[in-house]
Every structure is written in structure tokens, then in C-alpha cells.
mmCIF file of C-alpha atoms in Angstrom:
data_model
loop_
_atom_site.group_PDB
_atom_site.id
_atom_site.type_symbol
_atom_site.label_atom_id
_atom_site.label_comp_id
_atom_site.label_asym_id
_atom_site.label_seq_id
_atom_site.Cartn_x
_atom_site.Cartn_y
_atom_site.Cartn_z
ATOM 1 C CA PRO A 1 -52.111 111.034 163.466
ATOM 2 C CA LEU A 2 -48.801 111.227 165.359
ATOM 3 C CA ILE A 3 -47.792 114.283 163.353
ATOM 4 C CA LEU A 4 -51.114 116.036 163.926
ATOM 5 C CA SER A 5 -50.888 115.265 167.634
ATOM 6 C CA LEU A 6 -47.375 116.690 167.807
ATOM 7 C CA LEU A 7 -48.384 119.898 166.037
ATOM 8 C CA GLU A 8 -51.322 120.307 168.383
ATOM 9 C CA CYS A 9 -49.116 119.731 171.410
ATOM 10 C CA LEU A 10 -46.606 122.337 170.208
ATOM 11 C CA ASP A 11 -49.350 124.762 169.117
ATOM 12 C CA ILE A 12 -47.974 124.910 165.573
ATOM 13 C CA LYS A 13 -49.875 125.211 162.294
ATOM 14 C CA GLY A 14 -48.265 123.405 159.383
ATOM 15 C CA THR A 15 -48.609 123.318 155.619
ATOM 16 C CA PHE A 16 -49.620 119.992 154.093
ATOM 17 C CA PHE A 17 -48.900 119.680 150.375
ATOM 18 C CA VAL A 18 -51.457 117.086 149.300
ATOM 19 C CA PRO A 19 -51.851 115.391 145.895
ATOM 20 C CA GLY A 20 -55.383 115.738 144.558
ATOM 21 C CA LYS A 21 -55.854 111.996 144.253
ATOM 22 C CA SER A 22 -54.784 111.479 147.863
ATOM 23 C CA ALA A 23 -57.430 113.989 148.967
ATOM 24 C CA GLN A 24 -59.937 112.172 146.792
ATOM 25 C CA ASP A 25 -59.063 108.721 148.128
ATOM 26 C CA PHE A 26 -58.523 109.648 151.798
ATOM 27 C CA PRO A 27 -61.050 112.383 152.623
ATOM 28 C CA GLU A 28 -60.996 111.679 156.369
ATOM 29 C CA SER A 29 -57.277 112.491 156.498
ATOM 30 C CA VAL A 30 -57.919 115.792 154.735
ATOM 31 C CA LYS A 31 -60.720 116.601 157.159
ATOM 32 C CA ALA A 32 -58.425 115.852 160.113
ATOM 33 C CA ILE A 33 -55.793 118.238 158.736
ATOM 34 C CA ILE A 34 -58.406 120.958 158.245
ATOM 35 C CA ALA A 35 -59.832 120.362 161.726
ATOM 36 C CA GLY A 36 -56.362 121.021 163.147
ATOM 37 C CA GLY A 37 -56.335 124.453 161.530
ATOM 38 C CA HIS A 38 -53.528 123.606 159.112
ATOM 39 C CA GLU A 39 -52.969 124.821 155.582
ATOM 40 C CA ILE A 40 -53.513 122.460 152.658
ATOM 41 C CA ALA A 41 -51.641 123.287 149.466
ATOM 42 C CA ILE A 42 -51.341 121.606 146.075
ATOM 43 C CA HIS A 43 -48.897 118.789 145.340
ATOM 44 C CA GLY A 44 -50.065 117.750 141.890
ATOM 45 C CA TYR A 45 -52.868 115.296 141.241
ATOM 46 C CA THR A 46 -51.165 111.913 140.756
ATOM 47 C CA HIS A 47 -47.641 112.906 141.846
ATOM 48 C CA ASP A 48 -46.478 113.113 138.240
ATOM 49 C CA PRO A 49 -43.842 115.862 138.021
ATOM 50 C CA PRO A 50 -44.836 118.681 135.647
ATOM 51 C CA SER A 51 -41.527 118.253 133.860
ATOM 52 C CA SER A 52 -42.898 114.960 132.495
ATOM 53 C CA LEU A 53 -46.244 116.420 131.364
ATOM 54 C CA THR A 54 -47.421 118.481 128.428
ATOM 55 C CA ARG A 55 -48.784 121.936 129.211
ATOM 56 C CA GLU A 56 -52.319 120.627 128.687
ATOM 57 C CA GLU A 57 -51.757 117.685 131.027
ATOM 58 C CA GLU A 58 -50.189 119.876 133.685
ATOM 59 C CA GLU A 59 -53.079 122.334 133.551
ATOM 60 C CA ALA A 60 -55.667 119.546 133.654
ATOM 61 C CA GLN A 61 -54.057 118.043 136.771
ATOM 62 C CA LEU A 62 -53.812 121.422 138.479
ATOM 63 C CA LYS A 63 -57.425 122.298 137.661
ATOM 64 C CA ARG A 64 -58.689 118.901 138.802
ATOM 65 C CA THR A 65 -56.897 119.182 142.142
ATOM 66 C CA ILE A 66 -58.260 122.683 142.718
ATOM 67 C CA GLN A 67 -61.785 121.374 142.078
ATOM 68 C CA ILE A 68 -61.293 118.473 144.515
ATOM 69 C CA PHE A 69 -59.970 120.832 147.183
ATOM 70 C CA GLN A 70 -62.914 123.170 146.715
ATOM 71 C CA LYS A 71 -65.264 120.357 147.753
ATOM 72 C CA PHE A 72 -63.529 120.465 151.148
ATOM 73 C CA GLY A 73 -63.819 124.240 151.270
ATOM 74 C CA ILE A 74 -60.112 124.649 150.535
ATOM 75 C CA ASN A 75 -58.951 127.683 148.569
ATOM 76 C CA ALA A 76 -55.373 126.613 147.999
ATOM 77 C CA LYS A 77 -52.766 129.369 147.861
ATOM 78 C CA GLY A 78 -49.585 127.330 147.439
ATOM 79 C CA TYR A 79 -47.967 124.736 145.221
ATOM 80 C CA ARG A 80 -45.120 122.267 145.466
ATOM 81 C CA ALA A 81 -44.474 120.133 142.407
ATOM 82 C CA PRO A 82 -43.946 116.400 142.803
ATOM 83 C CA LEU A 83 -40.170 115.903 143.077
ATOM 84 C CA TYR A 84 -39.913 119.741 142.937
ATOM 85 C CA GLU A 85 -39.736 119.367 139.136
ATOM 86 C CA ILE A 86 -41.641 122.307 137.715
ATOM 87 C CA SER A 87 -41.941 122.877 133.977
ATOM 88 C CA GLU A 88 -41.491 125.973 131.836
ATOM 89 C CA HIS A 89 -45.279 126.452 132.111
ATOM 90 C CA THR A 90 -45.744 126.008 135.863
ATOM 91 C CA LEU A 91 -45.449 129.613 137.051
ATOM 92 C CA GLU A 92 -47.709 130.840 134.276
ATOM 93 C CA LEU A 93 -50.351 128.253 135.228
ATOM 94 C CA LEU A 94 -50.083 129.076 138.921
ATOM 95 C CA GLN A 95 -50.696 132.730 138.108
ATOM 96 C CA LYS A 96 -53.675 131.804 135.932
ATOM 97 C CA TYR A 97 -55.306 129.875 138.772
ATOM 98 C CA ASN A 98 -54.498 132.473 141.449
ATOM 99 C CA ILE A 99 -51.906 130.406 143.313
ATOM 100 C CA ARG A 100 -49.867 132.902 145.313
ATOM 101 C CA TYR A 101 -46.699 131.016 146.119
ATOM 102 C CA SER A 102 -44.405 128.245 144.943
ATOM 103 C CA SER A 103 -42.047 126.208 147.121
ATOM 104 C CA ASN A 104 -39.949 124.338 144.602
ATOM 105 C CA LEU A 105 -36.677 126.031 143.729
ATOM 106 C CA MET A 106 -33.393 125.596 145.581
ATOM 107 C CA ASP A 107 -31.526 128.656 144.352
ATOM 108 C CA ASP A 108 -31.565 130.809 147.484
ATOM 109 C CA ILE A 109 -31.994 130.809 151.257
ATOM 110 C CA LYS A 110 -34.299 133.838 151.211
ATOM 111 C CA PRO A 111 -37.766 134.086 149.653
ATOM 112 C CA TYR A 112 -38.206 136.228 146.555
ATOM 113 C CA LYS A 113 -40.811 137.261 144.015
ATOM 114 C CA HIS A 114 -40.808 135.883 140.471
ATOM 115 C CA PRO A 115 -40.625 139.014 138.298
ATOM 116 C CA LYS A 116 -43.024 138.037 135.499
ATOM 117 C CA THR A 117 -45.794 136.493 137.598
ATOM 118 C CA GLY A 118 -45.430 138.090 141.021
ATOM 119 C CA ILE A 119 -45.573 134.635 142.597
ATOM 120 C CA ILE A 120 -43.621 134.346 145.841
ATOM 121 C CA GLU A 121 -40.953 131.631 145.879
ATOM 122 C CA LEU A 122 -40.264 129.957 149.218
ATOM 123 C CA PRO A 123 -37.069 128.047 148.460
ATOM 124 C CA THR A 124 -36.078 124.842 150.171
ATOM 125 C CA GLN A 125 -33.336 122.257 149.581
ATOM 126 C CA TRP A 126 -32.841 118.490 149.552
ATOM 127 C CA ILE A 127 -30.784 118.695 152.767
ATOM 128 C CA MET A 128 -33.996 119.705 154.580
ATOM 129 C CA ASP A 129 -36.044 116.858 153.081
ATOM 130 C CA ASP A 130 -36.590 113.791 155.274
ATOM 131 C CA TRP A 131 -36.851 111.526 152.235
ATOM 132 C CA THR A 132 -33.190 111.883 151.298
ATOM 133 C CA GLN A 133 -32.069 111.294 154.881
ATOM 134 C CA PHE A 134 -34.252 108.429 156.054
ATOM 135 C CA ASN A 135 -35.300 106.602 152.894
ATOM 136 C CA HIS A 136 -33.717 103.173 152.660
ATOM 137 C CA GLY A 137 -31.299 102.593 149.812
ATOM 138 C CA THR A 138 -32.722 102.448 146.287
ATOM 139 C CA GLU A 139 -31.252 103.009 142.872
ATOM 140 C CA ASP A 140 -32.775 106.495 142.682
ATOM 141 C CA TYR A 141 -32.189 107.382 146.341
ATOM 142 C CA PRO A 142 -29.073 105.568 147.540
ATOM 143 C CA ALA A 143 -29.036 107.118 151.019
ATOM 144 C CA PRO A 144 -29.392 104.538 153.801
ATOM 145 C CA ASN A 145 -31.732 104.880 156.763
ATOM 146 C CA ALA A 146 -30.005 107.442 158.973
ATOM 147 C CA THR A 147 -30.251 107.592 162.735
ATOM 148 C CA CYS A 148 -32.431 110.260 164.292
ATOM 149 C CA GLU A 149 -29.385 111.788 165.953
ATOM 150 C CA HIS A 150 -27.584 112.145 162.620
ATOM 151 C CA VAL A 151 -30.549 113.924 161.006
ATOM 152 C CA TYR A 152 -31.081 116.111 164.074
ATOM 153 C CA GLN A 153 -27.492 117.335 163.878
ATOM 154 C CA LEU A 154 -27.670 117.796 160.098
ATOM 155 C CA TRP A 155 -30.823 119.900 160.285
ATOM 156 C CA MET A 156 -29.657 121.860 163.312
ATOM 157 C CA GLU A 157 -26.393 122.859 161.628
ATOM 158 C CA GLU A 158 -28.278 123.993 158.531
ATOM 159 C CA PHE A 159 -30.923 125.820 160.561
ATOM 160 C CA GLU A 160 -28.421 127.712 162.701
ATOM 161 C CA ASP A 161 -26.462 128.991 159.711
ATOM 162 C CA ILE A 162 -29.613 129.988 157.804
ATOM 163 C CA HIS A 163 -30.863 131.727 160.946
ATOM 164 C CA GLU A 164 -27.616 133.658 161.206
ATOM 165 C CA LEU A 165 -28.066 134.865 157.623
ATOM 166 C CA GLY A 166 -31.741 135.740 158.097
ATOM 167 C CA GLY A 167 -33.091 133.127 155.707
ATOM 168 C CA ILE A 168 -36.033 130.753 155.536
ATOM 169 C CA PHE A 169 -35.801 127.161 156.751
ATOM 170 C CA ILE A 170 -38.469 124.883 155.284
ATOM 171 C CA LEU A 171 -38.469 121.278 156.392
ATOM 172 C CA VAL A 172 -40.052 118.954 153.854
ATOM 173 C CA LEU A 173 -41.547 116.037 155.741
ATOM 174 C CA HIS A 174 -43.401 112.997 154.399
ATOM 175 C CA PRO A 175 -45.893 111.361 156.804
ATOM 176 C CA GLN A 176 -44.721 107.854 155.909
ATOM 177 C CA VAL A 177 -41.110 108.873 156.646
ATOM 178 C CA ILE A 178 -41.096 111.311 159.567
ATOM 179 C CA GLY A 179 -44.202 109.707 161.084
ATOM 180 C CA ARG A 180 -42.331 106.847 162.725
ATOM 181 C CA PRO A 181 -42.451 107.156 166.548
ATOM 182 C CA SER A 182 -38.721 107.731 167.056
ATOM 183 C CA ARG A 183 -38.606 110.355 164.317
ATOM 184 C CA VAL A 184 -41.638 112.214 165.630
ATOM 185 C CA LYS A 185 -39.903 112.422 168.994
ATOM 186 C CA MET A 186 -36.762 113.747 167.286
ATOM 187 C CA LEU A 187 -38.858 116.337 165.430
ATOM 188 C CA GLU A 188 -40.348 117.513 168.709
ATOM 189 C CA ARG A 189 -36.857 117.967 170.148
ATOM 190 C CA PHE A 190 -35.723 119.807 167.036
ATOM 191 C CA ILE A 191 -38.653 122.251 167.010
ATOM 192 C CA SER A 192 -38.261 122.914 170.732
ATOM 193 C CA LYS A 193 -34.588 123.729 170.186
ATOM 194 C CA ILE A 194 -35.080 126.127 167.280
ATOM 195 C CA ARG A 195 -37.695 127.985 169.307
ATOM 196 C CA GLU A 196 -34.899 128.999 171.673
ATOM 197 C CA HIS A 197 -33.313 131.114 168.925
ATOM 198 C CA GLU A 198 -34.088 134.819 168.826
ATOM 199 C CA GLY A 199 -36.510 136.096 166.196
ATOM 200 C CA VAL A 200 -37.714 132.708 164.940
ATOM 201 C CA TRP A 201 -41.183 132.710 163.355
ATOM 202 C CA ILE A 202 -42.800 129.315 162.768
ATOM 203 C CA ALA A 203 -45.747 129.662 160.406
ATOM 204 C CA THR A 204 -47.569 128.138 157.463
ATOM 205 C CA CYS A 205 -46.177 128.804 154.005
ATOM 206 C CA ALA A 206 -49.332 130.780 153.179
ATOM 207 C CA SER A 207 -48.760 133.085 156.155
ATOM 208 C CA VAL A 208 -45.153 133.670 155.145
ATOM 209 C CA ALA A 209 -46.111 134.308 151.507
ATOM 210 C CA LYS A 210 -48.872 136.743 152.493
ATOM 211 C CA THR A 211 -46.475 138.744 154.660
ATOM 212 C CA LEU A 212 -43.828 138.795 151.944
ATOM 213 C CA THR A 213 -46.335 139.879 149.297
ATOM 214 C CA GLU A 214 -46.827 143.069 151.278
ATOM 215 C CA ILE A 215 -43.124 143.902 151.542
ATOM 216 C CA LEU A 216 -41.414 142.526 148.420
#
């Protein structure tokens, strides 16, 4: 709710990558996101990364999530794999089910089109993911809880240099991580600051992908 309130206050539409099972188990949250005019895109069904699934399992999870979303009136156009870990079959399956864009790879700072499928890639990077900055130390993610000021400076430095090069800056934010009151306030300050830069366009991933489809 704090995140939705912030987006409303700033008049920003966001993209929410939602696992199918989360939509199934928490329909009121999905309805609140839709009511705010935000995009909902696919984030797997049970948060199992495709790299750990067979082709049949990956397709079954993708198809099941699409069917769940359709019950909400959602025609999903985008996909982010759990842990960003796509498989050798992912792009082919996205094309089969008319998913227009992927936001998984970390090989560029500018969007591009996958040559065989025509799917638009909106690249991101771990540095722009709140999980790796704020998550308390674990064996898999050893980073300690950072201060809001540290993350603000980290993201601002990355944003300013990407902006200078004319790239795309995609923050990856988890509600249970960024949704803490102090971090929401930091996010508001960050968004307000980047809006001061010339030529910045803040939009949903679907809007970016649609525009790029016409020019790439």
C-alpha cells in the first residue's frame, strides 16, 4: 500500500512483475495494482527459475500464469524470470504466447531486439535491484542491510552515467524490501531528483517496449 500511494502521489505508472501463484493467493492486491492503472507482467508461477525446469514444466507454468491473469482481465505483455534465470527455451516460449518483451539480461544499458524472436529486451542489472542492497546477510546474498543514503547514492551515480549515455535505467524493487517506510521516503526523493534531468521518460516497461517495437 505504501508503494501504491507513492506512485499515485507522484503520478507514475509502474510495472509489477507478479508470480501467478501470488495473484492466485492475493487477488485483492492484484486488483489494487490494476485499480492504480499499473502494468502487471509475468514473474513465473511459483518463483522457480526456468533454468531449473524442463521445457514442459516451464511452458506449463507460463501458461498457467497467463490463464490466472486473464481472470483479472490482464493481457500480460512482459516477462521477468525468477532470479532473472531464463532457460534456452524461454524466448521461444514467450514468442509462442505473444509476450512482447523480456527484462532479464544484463548485457547492455540500451534495449534491443532479440533477432530470432523479435522480442524486445529491456536489460537491467543487479546494482539496480533493491534485494542485493538491502537484504540482510545470508549465505546466498551476503550483502548487509545498507542505509538508505548509501543506496540513494549508489543508484544516483548509476542513473546519471546511464542517462549521459542515453540508456535505460530499470529499478527492480520488491515490496517486502523497498516497502519499508524509510525506504519509500528515499525512493520518493530519488524519483524526484531524476525528474530534474533533461529528457527523462518514466514509463511502464510495456510502454517502453511498444515504442521500441516501432523503431527497432
